[in-house]
Amino acid sequence: MDNVIGQIDRALDATGAIVAAVGDAGLAAPTPCLDWDVRTVLNHTVGGIHLFAAALSGTDAGADHESDWLGSDPQGAFAAAAEVDRAVWHRPDALDATVDISLGELPGPAAALVHLTEVLVHGVDIAVAIDRPDLADDGLCGELLATMQAMGGIDSFRAPGIFGPEVAVLGEVPAHRRLLAYVGREVSTRTP
């Protein structure tokens, strides 16, 4: 599971590149997350990063998950959150901790996988929304999808509404599309 820390780093890098490509008009673009625009998904992601960092370090995040974490500088807010995130996940004992999140208390490796999923999937949500799927890390999307399937799937997380029902994909599609479909995201057929 030590590899998951490297995967979190890759997800932060890919999502950071995607966030850097979001222009002001792009913040209002609809995403594959039903009823959420890019700003809402990004705010949720930045809030989640801060909450995970606080849970791992035993500190107070300072705000609720859906508070305004972005202010007037969404790109700067993501970059600052990513820096904090890297610092806490790279502590020598990060995977030894029990992390208390909204899903309950999770062992460090499970919490890291949940966090990786949040950062990567929401980054891809944004990439698709701004028509920049080329910025998605397809290799990492494929790795995460394989991990989810090897663990027996995510059906237990579909019931509480965390993920929607799996969406069928036809033909050969990139890994980011397969991952989004697996977690229940409808993606326009115009998007590669």
JSON list of C-alpha atoms in Angstrom, two decimals:
[
{"chain": "A", "resi": 1, "resn": "MET", "atom": "CA", "xyz": [0.00, 0.00, 0.00]},
{"chain": "A", "resi": 2, "resn": "ASP", "atom": "CA", "xyz": [3.01, 2.38, 0.23]},
{"chain": "A", "resi": 3, "resn": "ASN", "atom": "CA", "xyz": [2.46, 2.86, -3.49]},
{"chain": "A", "resi": 4, "resn": "VAL", "atom": "CA", "xyz": [-0.80, 4.67, -2.70]},
{"chain": "A", "resi": 5, "resn": "ILE", "atom": "CA", "xyz": [1.19, 7.68, -1.43]},
{"chain": "A", "resi": 6, "resn": "GLY", "atom": "CA", "xyz": [2.88, 7.94, -4.82]},
{"chain": "A", "resi": 7, "resn": "GLN", "atom": "CA", "xyz": [-0.51, 7.59, -6.47]},
{"chain": "A", "resi": 8, "resn": "ILE", "atom": "CA", "xyz": [-1.86, 10.45, -4.32]},
{"chain": "A", "resi": 9, "resn": "ASP", "atom": "CA", "xyz": [1.09, 12.55, -5.48]},
{"chain": "A", "resi": 10, "resn": "ARG", "atom": "CA", "xyz": [0.30, 11.71, -9.11]},
{"chain": "A", "resi": 11, "resn": "ALA", "atom": "CA", "xyz": [-3.39, 12.53, -8.59]},
{"chain": "A", "resi": 12, "resn": "LEU", "atom": "CA", "xyz": [-2.46, 15.88, -7.03]},
{"chain": "A", "resi": 13, "resn": "ASP", "atom": "CA", "xyz": [-0.14, 16.63, -9.96]},
{"chain": "A", "resi": 14, "resn": "ALA", "atom": "CA", "xyz": [-2.72, 15.70, -12.59]},
{"chain": "A", "resi": 15, "resn": "THR", "atom": "CA", "xyz": [-5.55, 17.52, -10.84]},
{"chain": "A", "resi": 16, "resn": "GLY", "atom": "CA", "xyz": [-3.29, 20.54, -10.33]},
{"chain": "A", "resi": 17, "resn": "ALA", "atom": "CA", "xyz": [-2.62, 20.68, -14.09]},
{"chain": "A", "resi": 18, "resn": "ILE", "atom": "CA", "xyz": [-6.36, 20.39, -14.75]},
{"chain": "A", "resi": 19, "resn": "VAL", "atom": "CA", "xyz": [-7.20, 23.12, -12.24]},
{"chain": "A", "resi": 20, "resn": "ALA", "atom": "CA", "xyz": [-4.54, 25.38, -13.77]},
{"chain": "A", "resi": 21, "resn": "ALA", "atom": "CA", "xyz": [-6.35, 25.01, -17.12]},
{"chain": "A", "resi": 22, "resn": "VAL", "atom": "CA", "xyz": [-9.70, 26.18, -15.72]},
{"chain": "A", "resi": 23, "resn": "GLY", "atom": "CA", "xyz": [-10.45, 29.72, -16.85]},
{"chain": "A", "resi": 24, "resn": "ASP", "atom": "CA", "xyz": [-12.93, 32.01, -15.11]},
{"chain": "A", "resi": 25, "resn": "ALA", "atom": "CA", "xyz": [-15.71, 30.97, -17.50]},
{"chain": "A", "resi": 26, "resn": "GLY", "atom": "CA", "xyz": [-14.84, 27.32, -16.95]},
{"chain": "A", "resi": 27, "resn": "LEU", "atom": "CA", "xyz": [-15.79, 27.54, -13.28]},
{"chain": "A", "resi": 28, "resn": "ALA", "atom": "CA", "xyz": [-19.47, 27.59, -14.29]},
{"chain": "A", "resi": 29, "resn": "ALA", "atom": "CA", "xyz": [-19.22, 24.58, -16.65]},
{"chain": "A", "resi": 30, "resn": "PRO", "atom": "CA", "xyz": [-21.43, 21.61, -15.76]},
{"chain": "A", "resi": 31, "resn": "THR", "atom": "CA", "xyz": [-19.61, 18.46, -14.65]},
{"chain": "A", "resi": 32, "resn": "PRO", "atom": "CA", "xyz": [-20.42, 14.75, -14.68]},
{"chain": "A", "resi": 33, "resn": "CYS", "atom": "CA", "xyz": [-21.30, 15.22, -10.97]},
{"chain": "A", "resi": 34, "resn": "LEU", "atom": "CA", "xyz": [-25.04, 15.75, -11.20]},
{"chain": "A", "resi": 35, "resn": "ASP", "atom": "CA", "xyz": [-26.03, 19.35, -10.39]},
{"chain": "A", "resi": 36, "resn": "TRP", "atom": "CA", "xyz": [-22.45, 20.45, -9.65]},
{"chain": "A", "resi": 37, "resn": "ASP", "atom": "CA", "xyz": [-20.48, 22.92, -11.75]},
{"chain": "A", "resi": 38, "resn": "VAL", "atom": "CA", "xyz": [-16.68, 23.05, -11.85]},
{"chain": "A", "resi": 39, "resn": "ARG", "atom": "CA", "xyz": [-16.44, 25.55, -9.00]},
{"chain": "A", "resi": 40, "resn": "THR", "atom": "CA", "xyz": [-18.58, 23.33, -6.76]},
{"chain": "A", "resi": 41, "resn": "VAL", "atom": "CA", "xyz": [-16.55, 20.20, -7.57]},
{"chain": "A", "resi": 42, "resn": "LEU", "atom": "CA", "xyz": [-13.28, 22.06, -7.06]},
{"chain": "A", "resi": 43, "resn": "ASN", "atom": "CA", "xyz": [-14.47, 23.56, -3.78]},
{"chain": "A", "resi": 44, "resn": "HIS", "atom": "CA", "xyz": [-15.60, 20.12, -2.59]},
{"chain": "A", "resi": 45, "resn": "THR", "atom": "CA", "xyz": [-12.21, 18.67, -3.57]},
{"chain": "A", "resi": 46, "resn": "VAL", "atom": "CA", "xyz": [-10.20, 21.39, -1.83]},
{"chain": "A", "resi": 47, "resn": "GLY", "atom": "CA", "xyz": [-12.39, 21.08, 1.26]},
{"chain": "A", "resi": 48, "resn": "GLY", "atom": "CA", "xyz": [-11.92, 17.31, 1.26]},
{"chain": "A", "resi": 49, "resn": "ILE", "atom": "CA", "xyz": [-8.15, 17.70, 0.99]},
{"chain": "A", "resi": 50, "resn": "HIS", "atom": "CA", "xyz": [-8.12, 19.99, 4.02]},
{"chain": "A", "resi": 51, "resn": "LEU", "atom": "CA", "xyz": [-10.39, 17.66, 6.01]},
{"chain": "A", "resi": 52, "resn": "PHE", "atom": "CA", "xyz": [-8.21, 14.63, 5.25]},
{"chain": "A", "resi": 53, "resn": "ALA", "atom": "CA", "xyz": [-5.07, 16.58, 6.16]},
{"chain": "A", "resi": 54, "resn": "ALA", "atom": "CA", "xyz": [-6.66, 17.66, 9.45]},
{"chain": "A", "resi": 55, "resn": "ALA", "atom": "CA", "xyz": [-7.83, 14.12, 10.24]},
{"chain": "A", "resi": 56, "resn": "LEU", "atom": "CA", "xyz": [-4.36, 12.70, 9.53]},
{"chain": "A", "resi": 57, "resn": "SER", "atom": "CA", "xyz": [-2.56, 15.33, 11.59]},
{"chain": "A", "resi": 58, "resn": "GLY", "atom": "CA", "xyz": [-5.07, 15.51, 14.43]},
{"chain": "A", "resi": 59, "resn": "THR", "atom": "CA", "xyz": [-5.80, 19.18, 13.84]},
{"chain": "A", "resi": 60, "resn": "ASP", "atom": "CA", "xyz": [-8.90, 21.23, 13.07]},
{"chain": "A", "resi": 61, "resn": "ALA", "atom": "CA", "xyz": [-9.56, 21.91, 9.38]},
{"chain": "A", "resi": 62, "resn": "GLY", "atom": "CA", "xyz": [-10.99, 25.30, 10.30]},
{"chain": "A", "resi": 63, "resn": "ALA", "atom": "CA", "xyz": [-14.17, 24.96, 8.23]},
{"chain": "A", "resi": 64, "resn": "ASP", "atom": "CA", "xyz": [-16.79, 22.48, 7.04]},
{"chain": "A", "resi": 65, "resn": "HIS", "atom": "CA", "xyz": [-16.44, 20.41, 3.86]},
{"chain": "A", "resi": 66, "resn": "GLU", "atom": "CA", "xyz": [-18.74, 22.62, 1.82]},
{"chain": "A", "resi": 67, "resn": "SER", "atom": "CA", "xyz": [-17.51, 25.99, 3.15]},
{"chain": "A", "resi": 68, "resn": "ASP", "atom": "CA", "xyz": [-15.98, 28.37, 0.61]},
{"chain": "A", "resi": 69, "resn": "TRP", "atom": "CA", "xyz": [-12.44, 27.02, 0.37]},
{"chain": "A", "resi": 70, "resn": "LEU", "atom": "CA", "xyz": [-11.64, 28.74, -2.93]},
{"chain": "A", "resi": 71, "resn": "GLY", "atom": "CA", "xyz": [-12.22, 32.43, -2.26]},
{"chain": "A", "resi": 72, "resn": "SER", "atom": "CA", "xyz": [-11.17, 34.56, -5.21]},
{"chain": "A", "resi": 73, "resn": "ASP", "atom": "CA", "xyz": [-8.23, 32.32, -6.21]},
{"chain": "A", "resi": 74, "resn": "PRO", "atom": "CA", "xyz": [-9.37, 28.77, -7.04]},
{"chain": "A", "resi": 75, "resn": "GLN", "atom": "CA", "xyz": [-6.02, 27.77, -8.53]},
{"chain": "A", "resi": 76, "resn": "GLY", "atom": "CA", "xyz": [-4.09, 29.13, -5.56]},
{"chain": "A", "resi": 77, "resn": "ALA", "atom": "CA", "xyz": [-6.48, 27.44, -3.13]},
{"chain": "A", "resi": 78, "resn": "PHE", "atom": "CA", "xyz": [-5.94, 24.06, -4.81]},
{"chain": "A", "resi": 79, "resn": "ALA", "atom": "CA", "xyz": [-2.15, 24.53, -4.92]},
{"chain": "A", "resi": 80, "resn": "ALA", "atom": "CA", "xyz": [-2.03, 25.43, -1.21]},
{"chain": "A", "resi": 81, "resn": "ALA", "atom": "CA", "xyz": [-4.25, 22.48, -0.28]},
{"chain": "A", "resi": 82, "resn": "ALA", "atom": "CA", "xyz": [-2.12, 20.10, -2.36]},
{"chain": "A", "resi": 83, "resn": "GLU", "atom": "CA", "xyz": [1.02, 21.26, -0.55]},
{"chain": "A", "resi": 84, "resn": "VAL", "atom": "CA", "xyz": [-0.56, 20.60, 2.85]},
{"chain": "A", "resi": 85, "resn": "ASP", "atom": "CA", "xyz": [-1.86, 17.25, 1.60]},
{"chain": "A", "resi": 86, "resn": "ARG", "atom": "CA", "xyz": [1.54, 16.07, 0.41]},
{"chain": "A", "resi": 87, "resn": "ALA", "atom": "CA", "xyz": [3.12, 17.00, 3.73]},
{"chain": "A", "resi": 88, "resn": "VAL", "atom": "CA", "xyz": [0.70, 14.94, 5.83]},
{"chain": "A", "resi": 89, "resn": "TRP", "atom": "CA", "xyz": [0.66, 11.89, 3.56]},
{"chain": "A", "resi": 90, "resn": "HIS", "atom": "CA", "xyz": [4.47, 11.84, 3.45]},
{"chain": "A", "resi": 91, "resn": "ARG", "atom": "CA", "xyz": [4.82, 11.60, 7.21]},
{"chain": "A", "resi": 92, "resn": "PRO", "atom": "CA", "xyz": [6.45, 8.27, 8.10]},
{"chain": "A", "resi": 93, "resn": "ASP", "atom": "CA", "xyz": [3.41, 7.13, 10.12]},
{"chain": "A", "resi": 94, "resn": "ALA", "atom": "CA", "xyz": [0.68, 8.29, 7.71]},
{"chain": "A", "resi": 95, "resn": "LEU", "atom": "CA", "xyz": [-0.44, 4.79, 6.75]},
{"chain": "A", "resi": 96, "resn": "ASP", "atom": "CA", "xyz": [-0.26, 3.57, 10.36]},
{"chain": "A", "resi": 97, "resn": "ALA", "atom": "CA", "xyz": [-2.91, 6.02, 11.54]},
{"chain": "A", "resi": 98, "resn": "THR", "atom": "CA", "xyz": [-6.62, 5.42, 11.93]},
{"chain": "A", "resi": 99, "resn": "VAL", "atom": "CA", "xyz": [-8.37, 8.23, 10.12]},
{"chain": "A", "resi": 100, "resn": "ASP", "atom": "CA", "xyz": [-11.81, 9.42, 11.19]},
{"chain": "A", "resi": 101, "resn": "ILE", "atom": "CA", "xyz": [-13.72, 10.73, 8.18]},
{"chain": "A", "resi": 102, "resn": "SER", "atom": "CA", "xyz": [-17.36, 11.00, 7.20]},
{"chain": "A", "resi": 103, "resn": "LEU", "atom": "CA", "xyz": [-17.37, 7.28, 6.30]},
{"chain": "A", "resi": 104, "resn": "GLY", "atom": "CA", "xyz": [-16.22, 6.43, 9.84]},
{"chain": "A", "resi": 105, "resn": "GLU", "atom": "CA", "xyz": [-12.87, 5.36, 11.20]},
{"chain": "A", "resi": 106, "resn": "LEU", "atom": "CA", "xyz": [-10.66, 3.85, 8.52]},
{"chain": "A", "resi": 107, "resn": "PRO", "atom": "CA", "xyz": [-7.19, 2.33, 8.71]},
{"chain": "A", "resi": 108, "resn": "GLY", "atom": "CA", "xyz": [-4.57, 4.51, 7.01]},
{"chain": "A", "resi": 109, "resn": "PRO", "atom": "CA", "xyz": [-4.30, 2.47, 3.78]},
{"chain": "A", "resi": 110, "resn": "ALA", "atom": "CA", "xyz": [-8.09, 2.47, 3.28]},
{"chain": "A", "resi": 111, "resn": "ALA", "atom": "CA", "xyz": [-8.29, 6.20, 4.03]},
{"chain": "A", "resi": 112, "resn": "ALA", "atom": "CA", "xyz": [-5.50, 6.82, 1.52]},
{"chain": "A", "resi": 113, "resn": "LEU", "atom": "CA", "xyz": [-7.41, 4.90, -1.15]},
{"chain": "A", "resi": 114, "resn": "VAL", "atom": "CA", "xyz": [-10.59, 6.87, -0.44]},
{"chain": "A", "resi": 115, "resn": "HIS", "atom": "CA", "xyz": [-8.61, 10.09, -0.64]},
{"chain": "A", "resi": 116, "resn": "LEU", "atom": "CA", "xyz": [-6.90, 9.06, -3.87]},
{"chain": "A", "resi": 117, "resn": "THR", "atom": "CA", "xyz": [-10.32, 8.31, -5.35]},
{"chain": "A", "resi": 118, "resn": "GLU", "atom": "CA", "xyz": [-11.68, 11.72, -4.34]},
{"chain": "A", "resi": 119, "resn": "VAL", "atom": "CA", "xyz": [-8.77, 13.69, -5.77]},
{"chain": "A", "resi": 120, "resn": "LEU", "atom": "CA", "xyz": [-8.43, 11.68, -8.98]},
{"chain": "A", "resi": 121, "resn": "VAL", "atom": "CA", "xyz": [-12.10, 11.25, -9.86]},
{"chain": "A", "resi": 122, "resn": "HIS", "atom": "CA", "xyz": [-12.98, 14.87, -9.15]},
{"chain": "A", "resi": 123, "resn": "GLY", "atom": "CA", "xyz": [-9.97, 16.01, -11.16]},
{"chain": "A", "resi": 124, "resn": "VAL", "atom": "CA", "xyz": [-11.22, 13.97, -14.10]},
{"chain": "A", "resi": 125, "resn": "ASP", "atom": "CA", "xyz": [-14.74, 15.36, -13.55]},
{"chain": "A", "resi": 126, "resn": "ILE", "atom": "CA", "xyz": [-13.25, 18.83, -14.01]},
{"chain": "A", "resi": 127, "resn": "ALA", "atom": "CA", "xyz": [-11.11, 17.81, -17.00]},
{"chain": "A", "resi": 128, "resn": "VAL", "atom": "CA", "xyz": [-14.17, 16.46, -18.81]},
{"chain": "A", "resi": 129, "resn": "ALA", "atom": "CA", "xyz": [-16.19, 19.56, -17.89]},
{"chain": "A", "resi": 130, "resn": "ILE", "atom": "CA", "xyz": [-13.63, 21.95, -19.39]},
{"chain": "A", "resi": 131, "resn": "ASP", "atom": "CA", "xyz": [-13.09, 19.71, -22.41]},
{"chain": "A", "resi": 132, "resn": "ARG", "atom": "CA", "xyz": [-9.49, 18.86, -21.43]},
{"chain": "A", "resi": 133, "resn": "PRO", "atom": "CA", "xyz": [-9.59, 15.09, -20.95]},
{"chain": "A", "resi": 134, "resn": "ASP", "atom": "CA", "xyz": [-6.08, 15.04, -22.38]},
{"chain": "A", "resi": 135, "resn": "LEU", "atom": "CA", "xyz": [-4.90, 16.28, -18.97]},
{"chain": "A", "resi": 136, "resn": "ALA", "atom": "CA", "xyz": [-6.28, 13.21, -17.17]},
{"chain": "A", "resi": 137, "resn": "ASP", "atom": "CA", "xyz": [-3.68, 10.68, -16.00]},
{"chain": "A", "resi": 138, "resn": "ASP", "atom": "CA", "xyz": [-5.08, 7.67, -17.85]},
{"chain": "A", "resi": 139, "resn": "GLY", "atom": "CA", "xyz": [-2.43, 5.39, -16.39]},
{"chain": "A", "resi": 140, "resn": "LEU", "atom": "CA", "xyz": [-3.42, 6.30, -12.85]},
{"chain": "A", "resi": 141, "resn": "CYS", "atom": "CA", "xyz": [-7.14, 6.07, -13.72]},
{"chain": "A", "resi": 142, "resn": "GLY", "atom": "CA", "xyz": [-6.55, 2.53, -14.96]},
{"chain": "A", "resi": 143, "resn": "GLU", "atom": "CA", "xyz": [-4.59, 1.64, -11.82]},
{"chain": "A", "resi": 144, "resn": "LEU", "atom": "CA", "xyz": [-7.33, 2.92, -9.53]},
{"chain": "A", "resi": 145, "resn": "LEU", "atom": "CA", "xyz": [-10.04, 1.13, -11.49]},
{"chain": "A", "resi": 146, "resn": "ALA", "atom": "CA", "xyz": [-8.06, -2.13, -11.31]},
{"chain": "A", "resi": 147, "resn": "THR", "atom": "CA", "xyz": [-7.59, -1.67, -7.55]},
{"chain": "A", "resi": 148, "resn": "MET", "atom": "CA", "xyz": [-11.32, -1.06, -7.02]},
{"chain": "A", "resi": 149, "resn": "GLN", "atom": "CA", "xyz": [-12.21, -4.15, -9.02]},
{"chain": "A", "resi": 150, "resn": "ALA", "atom": "CA", "xyz": [-9.54, -6.29, -7.31]},
{"chain": "A", "resi": 151, "resn": "MET", "atom": "CA", "xyz": [-11.01, -5.33, -3.93]},
{"chain": "A", "resi": 152, "resn": "GLY", "atom": "CA", "xyz": [-14.37, -6.75, -5.00]},
{"chain": "A", "resi": 153, "resn": "GLY", "atom": "CA", "xyz": [-15.86, -3.55, -6.36]},
{"chain": "A", "resi": 154, "resn": "ILE", "atom": "CA", "xyz": [-17.47, -0.50, -4.81]},
{"chain": "A", "resi": 155, "resn": "ASP", "atom": "CA", "xyz": [-21.07, -1.68, -4.54]},
{"chain": "A", "resi": 156, "resn": "SER", "atom": "CA", "xyz": [-21.10, -1.13, -0.76]},
{"chain": "A", "resi": 157, "resn": "PHE", "atom": "CA", "xyz": [-20.42, 2.55, -1.44]},
{"chain": "A", "resi": 158, "resn": "ARG", "atom": "CA", "xyz": [-23.15, 2.85, -4.05]},
{"chain": "A", "resi": 159, "resn": "ALA", "atom": "CA", "xyz": [-25.93, 2.35, -1.49]},
{"chain": "A", "resi": 160, "resn": "PRO", "atom": "CA", "xyz": [-25.22, 5.48, 0.58]},
{"chain": "A", "resi": 161, "resn": "GLY", "atom": "CA", "xyz": [-25.12, 7.55, -2.60]},
{"chain": "A", "resi": 162, "resn": "ILE", "atom": "CA", "xyz": [-21.39, 8.10, -2.70]},
{"chain": "A", "resi": 163, "resn": "PHE", "atom": "CA", "xyz": [-21.24, 6.57, -6.16]},
{"chain": "A", "resi": 164, "resn": "GLY", "atom": "CA", "xyz": [-24.03, 6.09, -8.66]},
{"chain": "A", "resi": 165, "resn": "PRO", "atom": "CA", "xyz": [-24.82, 2.88, -10.50]},
{"chain": "A", "resi": 166, "resn": "GLU", "atom": "CA", "xyz": [-22.16, 1.82, -12.97]},
{"chain": "A", "resi": 167, "resn": "VAL", "atom": "CA", "xyz": [-22.72, 3.29, -16.42]},
{"chain": "A", "resi": 168, "resn": "ALA", "atom": "CA", "xyz": [-22.13, 1.02, -19.41]},
{"chain": "A", "resi": 169, "resn": "VAL", "atom": "CA", "xyz": [-19.44, 2.07, -21.86]},
{"chain": "A", "resi": 170, "resn": "LEU", "atom": "CA", "xyz": [-19.39, 0.83, -25.40]},
{"chain": "A", "resi": 171, "resn": "GLY", "atom": "CA", "xyz": [-16.24, 0.00, -27.29]},
{"chain": "A", "resi": 172, "resn": "GLU", "atom": "CA", "xyz": [-12.73, 1.05, -26.44]},
{"chain": "A", "resi": 173, "resn": "VAL", "atom": "CA", "xyz": [-12.63, 4.19, -24.34]},
{"chain": "A", "resi": 174, "resn": "PRO", "atom": "CA", "xyz": [-9.76, 5.78, -22.40]},
{"chain": "A", "resi": 175, "resn": "ALA", "atom": "CA", "xyz": [-9.20, 4.75, -18.78]},
{"chain": "A", "resi": 176, "resn": "HIS", "atom": "CA", "xyz": [-10.51, 8.05, -17.42]},
{"chain": "A", "resi": 177, "resn": "ARG", "atom": "CA", "xyz": [-13.85, 7.39, -19.14]},
{"chain": "A", "resi": 178, "resn": "ARG", "atom": "CA", "xyz": [-13.97, 3.82, -17.82]},
{"chain": "A", "resi": 179, "resn": "LEU", "atom": "CA", "xyz": [-13.25, 5.06, -14.28]},
{"chain": "A", "resi": 180, "resn": "LEU", "atom": "CA", "xyz": [-15.94, 7.73, -14.45]},
{"chain": "A", "resi": 181, "resn": "ALA", "atom": "CA", "xyz": [-18.45, 5.20, -15.79]},
{"chain": "A", "resi": 182, "resn": "TYR", "atom": "CA", "xyz": [-17.53, 2.74, -13.05]},
{"chain": "A", "resi": 183, "resn": "VAL", "atom": "CA", "xyz": [-18.28, 5.31, -10.33]},
{"chain": "A", "resi": 184, "resn": "GLY", "atom": "CA", "xyz": [-21.57, 6.19, -11.99]},
{"chain": "A", "resi": 185, "resn": "ARG", "atom": "CA", "xyz": [-20.76, 9.29, -14.02]},
{"chain": "A", "resi": 186, "resn": "GLU", "atom": "CA", "xyz": [-22.60, 9.93, -17.27]},
{"chain": "A", "resi": 187, "resn": "VAL", "atom": "CA", "xyz": [-20.17, 11.44, -19.77]},
{"chain": "A", "resi": 188, "resn": "SER", "atom": "CA", "xyz": [-21.21, 13.05, -23.02]},
{"chain": "A", "resi": 189, "resn": "THR", "atom": "CA", "xyz": [-20.43, 10.95, -26.07]},
{"chain": "A", "resi": 190, "resn": "ARG", "atom": "CA", "xyz": [-18.63, 13.90, -27.64]},
{"chain": "A", "resi": 191, "resn": "THR", "atom": "CA", "xyz": [-15.89, 13.65, -25.03]},
{"chain": "A", "resi": 192, "resn": "PRO", "atom": "CA", "xyz": [-13.01, 11.36, -26.03]}
]
